[in-house]
CSV table of C-alpha atoms in Angstrom, one decimal:
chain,number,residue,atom,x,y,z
A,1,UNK,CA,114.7,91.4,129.0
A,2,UNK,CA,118.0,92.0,130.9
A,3,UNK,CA,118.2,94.7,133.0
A,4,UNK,CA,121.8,95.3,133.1
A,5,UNK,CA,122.1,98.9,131.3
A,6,UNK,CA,120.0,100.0,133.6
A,7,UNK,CA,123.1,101.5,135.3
A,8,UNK,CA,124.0,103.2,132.2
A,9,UNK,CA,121.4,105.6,132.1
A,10,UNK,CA,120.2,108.1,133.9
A,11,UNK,CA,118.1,107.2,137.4
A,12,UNK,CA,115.3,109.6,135.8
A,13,UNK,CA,114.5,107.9,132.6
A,14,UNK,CA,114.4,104.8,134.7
A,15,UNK,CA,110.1,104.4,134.5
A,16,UNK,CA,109.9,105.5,130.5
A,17,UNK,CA,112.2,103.8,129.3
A,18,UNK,CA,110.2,100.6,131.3
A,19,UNK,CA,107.4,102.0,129.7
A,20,UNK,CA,108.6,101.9,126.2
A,21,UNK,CA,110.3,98.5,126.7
A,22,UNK,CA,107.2,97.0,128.4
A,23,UNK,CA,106.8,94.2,125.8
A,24,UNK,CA,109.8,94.2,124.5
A,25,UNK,CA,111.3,90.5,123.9
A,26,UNK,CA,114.5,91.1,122.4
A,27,UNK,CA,117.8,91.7,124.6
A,28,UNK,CA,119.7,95.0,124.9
A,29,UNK,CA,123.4,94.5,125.3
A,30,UNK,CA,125.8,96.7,127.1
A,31,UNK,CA,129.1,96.4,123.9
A,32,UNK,CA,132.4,96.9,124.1
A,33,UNK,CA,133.3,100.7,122.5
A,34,UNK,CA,133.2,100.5,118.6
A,35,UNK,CA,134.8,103.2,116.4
A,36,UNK,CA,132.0,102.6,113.7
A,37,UNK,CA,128.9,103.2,115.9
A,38,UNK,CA,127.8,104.1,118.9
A,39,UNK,CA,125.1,101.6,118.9
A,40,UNK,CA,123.3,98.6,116.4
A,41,UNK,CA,119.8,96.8,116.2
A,42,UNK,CA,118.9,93.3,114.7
A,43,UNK,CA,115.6,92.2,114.2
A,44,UNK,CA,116.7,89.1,114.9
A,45,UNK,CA,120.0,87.9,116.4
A,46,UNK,CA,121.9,84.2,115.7
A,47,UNK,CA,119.1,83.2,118.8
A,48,UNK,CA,116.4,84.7,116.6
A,49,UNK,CA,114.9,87.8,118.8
A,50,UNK,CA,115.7,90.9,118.8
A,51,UNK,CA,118.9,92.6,120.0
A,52,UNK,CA,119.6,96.4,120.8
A,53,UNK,CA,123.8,96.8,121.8
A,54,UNK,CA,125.3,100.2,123.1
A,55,UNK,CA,128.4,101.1,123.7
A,56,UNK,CA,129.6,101.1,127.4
A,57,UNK,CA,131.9,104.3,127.2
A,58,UNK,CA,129.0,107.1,126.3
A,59,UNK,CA,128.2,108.6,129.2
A,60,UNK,CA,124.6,108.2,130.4
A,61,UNK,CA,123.0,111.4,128.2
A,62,UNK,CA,124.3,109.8,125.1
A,63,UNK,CA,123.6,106.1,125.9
A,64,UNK,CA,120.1,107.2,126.5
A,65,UNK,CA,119.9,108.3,123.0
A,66,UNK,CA,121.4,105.9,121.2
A,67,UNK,CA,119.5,103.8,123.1
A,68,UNK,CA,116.4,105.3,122.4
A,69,UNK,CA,117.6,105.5,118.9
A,70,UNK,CA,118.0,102.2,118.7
A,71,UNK,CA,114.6,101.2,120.1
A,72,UNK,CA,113.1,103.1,117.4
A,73,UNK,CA,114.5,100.8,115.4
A,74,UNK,CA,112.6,98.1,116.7
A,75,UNK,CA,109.4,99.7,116.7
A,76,UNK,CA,109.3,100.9,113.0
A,77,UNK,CA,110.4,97.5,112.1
A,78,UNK,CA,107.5,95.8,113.8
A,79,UNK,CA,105.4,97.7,111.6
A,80,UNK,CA,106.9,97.7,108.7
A,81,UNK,CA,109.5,95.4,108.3
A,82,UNK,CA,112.2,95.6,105.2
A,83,UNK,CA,109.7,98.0,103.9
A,84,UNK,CA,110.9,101.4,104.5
A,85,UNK,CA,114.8,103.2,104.8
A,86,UNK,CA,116.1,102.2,107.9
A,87,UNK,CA,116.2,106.2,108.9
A,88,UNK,CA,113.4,107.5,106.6
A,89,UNK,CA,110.2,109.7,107.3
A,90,UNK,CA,108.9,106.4,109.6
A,91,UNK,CA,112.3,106.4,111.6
A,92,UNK,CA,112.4,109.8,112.1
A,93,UNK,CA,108.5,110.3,113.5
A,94,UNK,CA,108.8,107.3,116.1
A,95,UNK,CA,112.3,108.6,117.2
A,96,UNK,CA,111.2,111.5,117.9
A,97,UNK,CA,107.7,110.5,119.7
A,98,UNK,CA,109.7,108.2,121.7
A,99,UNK,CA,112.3,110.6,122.8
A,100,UNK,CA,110.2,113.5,123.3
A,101,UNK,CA,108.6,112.9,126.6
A,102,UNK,CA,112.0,112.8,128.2
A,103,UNK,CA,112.8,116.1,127.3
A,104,UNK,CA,110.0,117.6,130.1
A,105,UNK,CA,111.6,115.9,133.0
A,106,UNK,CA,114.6,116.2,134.8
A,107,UNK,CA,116.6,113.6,132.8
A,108,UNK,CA,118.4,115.9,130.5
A,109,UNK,CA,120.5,119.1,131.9
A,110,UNK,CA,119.1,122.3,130.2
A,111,UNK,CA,121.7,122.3,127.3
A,112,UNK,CA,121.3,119.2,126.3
A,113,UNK,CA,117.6,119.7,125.9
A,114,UNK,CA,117.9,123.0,124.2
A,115,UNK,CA,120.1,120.9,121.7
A,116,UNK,CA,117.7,117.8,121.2
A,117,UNK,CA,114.8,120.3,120.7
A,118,UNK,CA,116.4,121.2,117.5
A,119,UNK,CA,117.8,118.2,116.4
A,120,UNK,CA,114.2,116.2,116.8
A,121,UNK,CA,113.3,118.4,113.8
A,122,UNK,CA,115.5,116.1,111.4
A,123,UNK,CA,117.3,113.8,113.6
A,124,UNK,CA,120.0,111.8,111.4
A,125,UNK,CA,121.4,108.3,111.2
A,126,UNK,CA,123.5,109.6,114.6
A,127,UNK,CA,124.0,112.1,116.5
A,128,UNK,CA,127.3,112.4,115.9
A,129,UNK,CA,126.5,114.4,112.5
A,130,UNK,CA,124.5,116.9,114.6
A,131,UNK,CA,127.7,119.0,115.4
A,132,UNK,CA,125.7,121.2,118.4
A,133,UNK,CA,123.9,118.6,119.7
A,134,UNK,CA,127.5,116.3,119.8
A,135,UNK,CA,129.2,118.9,121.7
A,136,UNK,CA,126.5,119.1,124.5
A,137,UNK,CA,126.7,115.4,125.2
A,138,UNK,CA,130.6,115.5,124.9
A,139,UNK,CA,130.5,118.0,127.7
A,140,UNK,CA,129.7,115.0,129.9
A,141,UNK,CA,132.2,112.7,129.1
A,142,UNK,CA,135.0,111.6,132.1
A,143,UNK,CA,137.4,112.0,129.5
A,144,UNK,CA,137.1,115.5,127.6
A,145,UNK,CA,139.3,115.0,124.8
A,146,UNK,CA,141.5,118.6,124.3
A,147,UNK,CA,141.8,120.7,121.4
A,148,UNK,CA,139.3,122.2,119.2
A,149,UNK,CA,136.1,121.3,116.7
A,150,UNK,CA,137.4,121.3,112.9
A,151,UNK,CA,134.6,123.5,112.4
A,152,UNK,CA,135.7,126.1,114.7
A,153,UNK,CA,138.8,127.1,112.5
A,154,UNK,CA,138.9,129.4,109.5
A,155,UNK,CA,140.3,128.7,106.2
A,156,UNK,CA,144.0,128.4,105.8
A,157,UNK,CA,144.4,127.4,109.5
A,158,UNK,CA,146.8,124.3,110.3
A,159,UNK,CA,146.2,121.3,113.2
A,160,UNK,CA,147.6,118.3,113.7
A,161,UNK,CA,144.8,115.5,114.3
A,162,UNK,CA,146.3,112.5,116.2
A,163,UNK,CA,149.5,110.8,115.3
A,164,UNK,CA,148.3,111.6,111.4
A,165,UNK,CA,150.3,114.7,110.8
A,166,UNK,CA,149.9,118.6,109.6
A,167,UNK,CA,146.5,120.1,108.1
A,168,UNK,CA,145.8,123.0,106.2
A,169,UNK,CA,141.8,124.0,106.1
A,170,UNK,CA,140.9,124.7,102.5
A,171,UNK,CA,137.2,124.8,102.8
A,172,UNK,CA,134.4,124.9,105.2
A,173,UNK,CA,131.2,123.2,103.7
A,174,UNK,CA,127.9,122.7,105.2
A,175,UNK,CA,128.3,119.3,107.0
A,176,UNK,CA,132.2,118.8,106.4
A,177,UNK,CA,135.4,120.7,106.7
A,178,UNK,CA,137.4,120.0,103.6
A,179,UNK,CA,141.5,120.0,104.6
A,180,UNK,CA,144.9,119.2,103.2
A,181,UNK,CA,147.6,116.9,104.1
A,182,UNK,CA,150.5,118.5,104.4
A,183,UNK,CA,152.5,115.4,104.0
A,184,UNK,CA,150.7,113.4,101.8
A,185,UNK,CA,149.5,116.4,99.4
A,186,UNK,CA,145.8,114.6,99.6
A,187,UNK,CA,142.4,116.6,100.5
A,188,UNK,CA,140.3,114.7,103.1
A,189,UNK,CA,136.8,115.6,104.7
A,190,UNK,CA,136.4,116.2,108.7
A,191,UNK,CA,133.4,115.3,109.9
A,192,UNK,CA,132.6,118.9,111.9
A,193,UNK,CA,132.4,116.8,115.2
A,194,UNK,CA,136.5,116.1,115.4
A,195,UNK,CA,139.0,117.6,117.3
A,196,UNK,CA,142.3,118.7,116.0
A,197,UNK,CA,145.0,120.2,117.9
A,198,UNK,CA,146.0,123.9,116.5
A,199,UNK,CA,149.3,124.8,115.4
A,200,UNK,CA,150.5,128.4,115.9
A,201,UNK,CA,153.1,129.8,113.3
């Protein structure tokens, strides 16, 4: 196993994450940022073993995660294969039991534990969906993207998000903020997790 994204974590989680990975055969790849994912298992690469990538640009709170996410993978495939959904019942339990004993160290600041607590009791495909537990591990980022979360505005509000023009909220839902293009007359979802930039009229 390469040892590389070693540096990518934090120094604390240094001797679990050995622990977990102690006969692990596969290779864990440090990727190039991807807009789609934060991170991706195969059970078996074009070499035929195993292969665990995360992206280089989360900061070492979220690489942990996926990472860990991502080993859970692994584990629920050795023991069941094609068998099961890839983030069913079995995915959920050994995420959880492998994350859990890293919440009673010092790996985690206290936020980010507090969030994690309650996310470990449904953790989703990523943790990205999880709008508290996102924010927490976007506080750590070197590059704190400005404006506001979509699902910190109120209904009828307007916000321009990136170089795609003016929004009107129509309707907050329970995972999604439903908004209108201004421009294009269309109704789109946010994800609850994106940041728009507020217009004042």
């Amino acid at each position: 196993m390469n040892n590389d994204f070693f540096d990518y974590i934090p120094k604390d989680s240094h001797l679990l994450i050995r622990k977990i990975l102690f006969d692990f055969t596969g290779i864990i790849k440090v990727s190039n940022p991807r807009k789609s994912k934060l991170g991706d298992y195969r059970a078996k690469n074009k070499n035929g073993i195993p292969q665990i990538t995360v992206n280089s640009d989360l900061n070492p709170y979220s690489f942990l995660v996926t990472l860990v996410h991502e080993i859970a993978h692994h584990e629920v495939y050795k023991k069941f294969k094609h068998s099961v959904s890839p983030h069913g019942l079995e995915w959920k339990i050994e995420f959880s039991e492998l994350l859990t004993p890293f919440l009673s160290g010092m790996t985690f600041p206290e936020n980010i534990k507090e969030a994690l607590n309650k996310y470990l009791k449904n953790p989703s495909a990523s943790s990205c969906v999880d709008a508290n537990l996102y924010k927490k591990l976007r506080l750590y980022d070197q590059d704190v993207q400005e404006g506001e979360y979509i699902n910190e505005l109120s209904e009828g509000d307007l916000f321009e998000y990136d170089e795609k023009g003016l929004f009107k909220v129509l309707e907050k839902r329970r995972t999604r903020t439903l908004c209108l293009s201004m421009s294009k007359k269309k109704k789109y979802l946010f994800q609850p997790t994106v940041k728009v930039q507020i217009v004042h009229v």
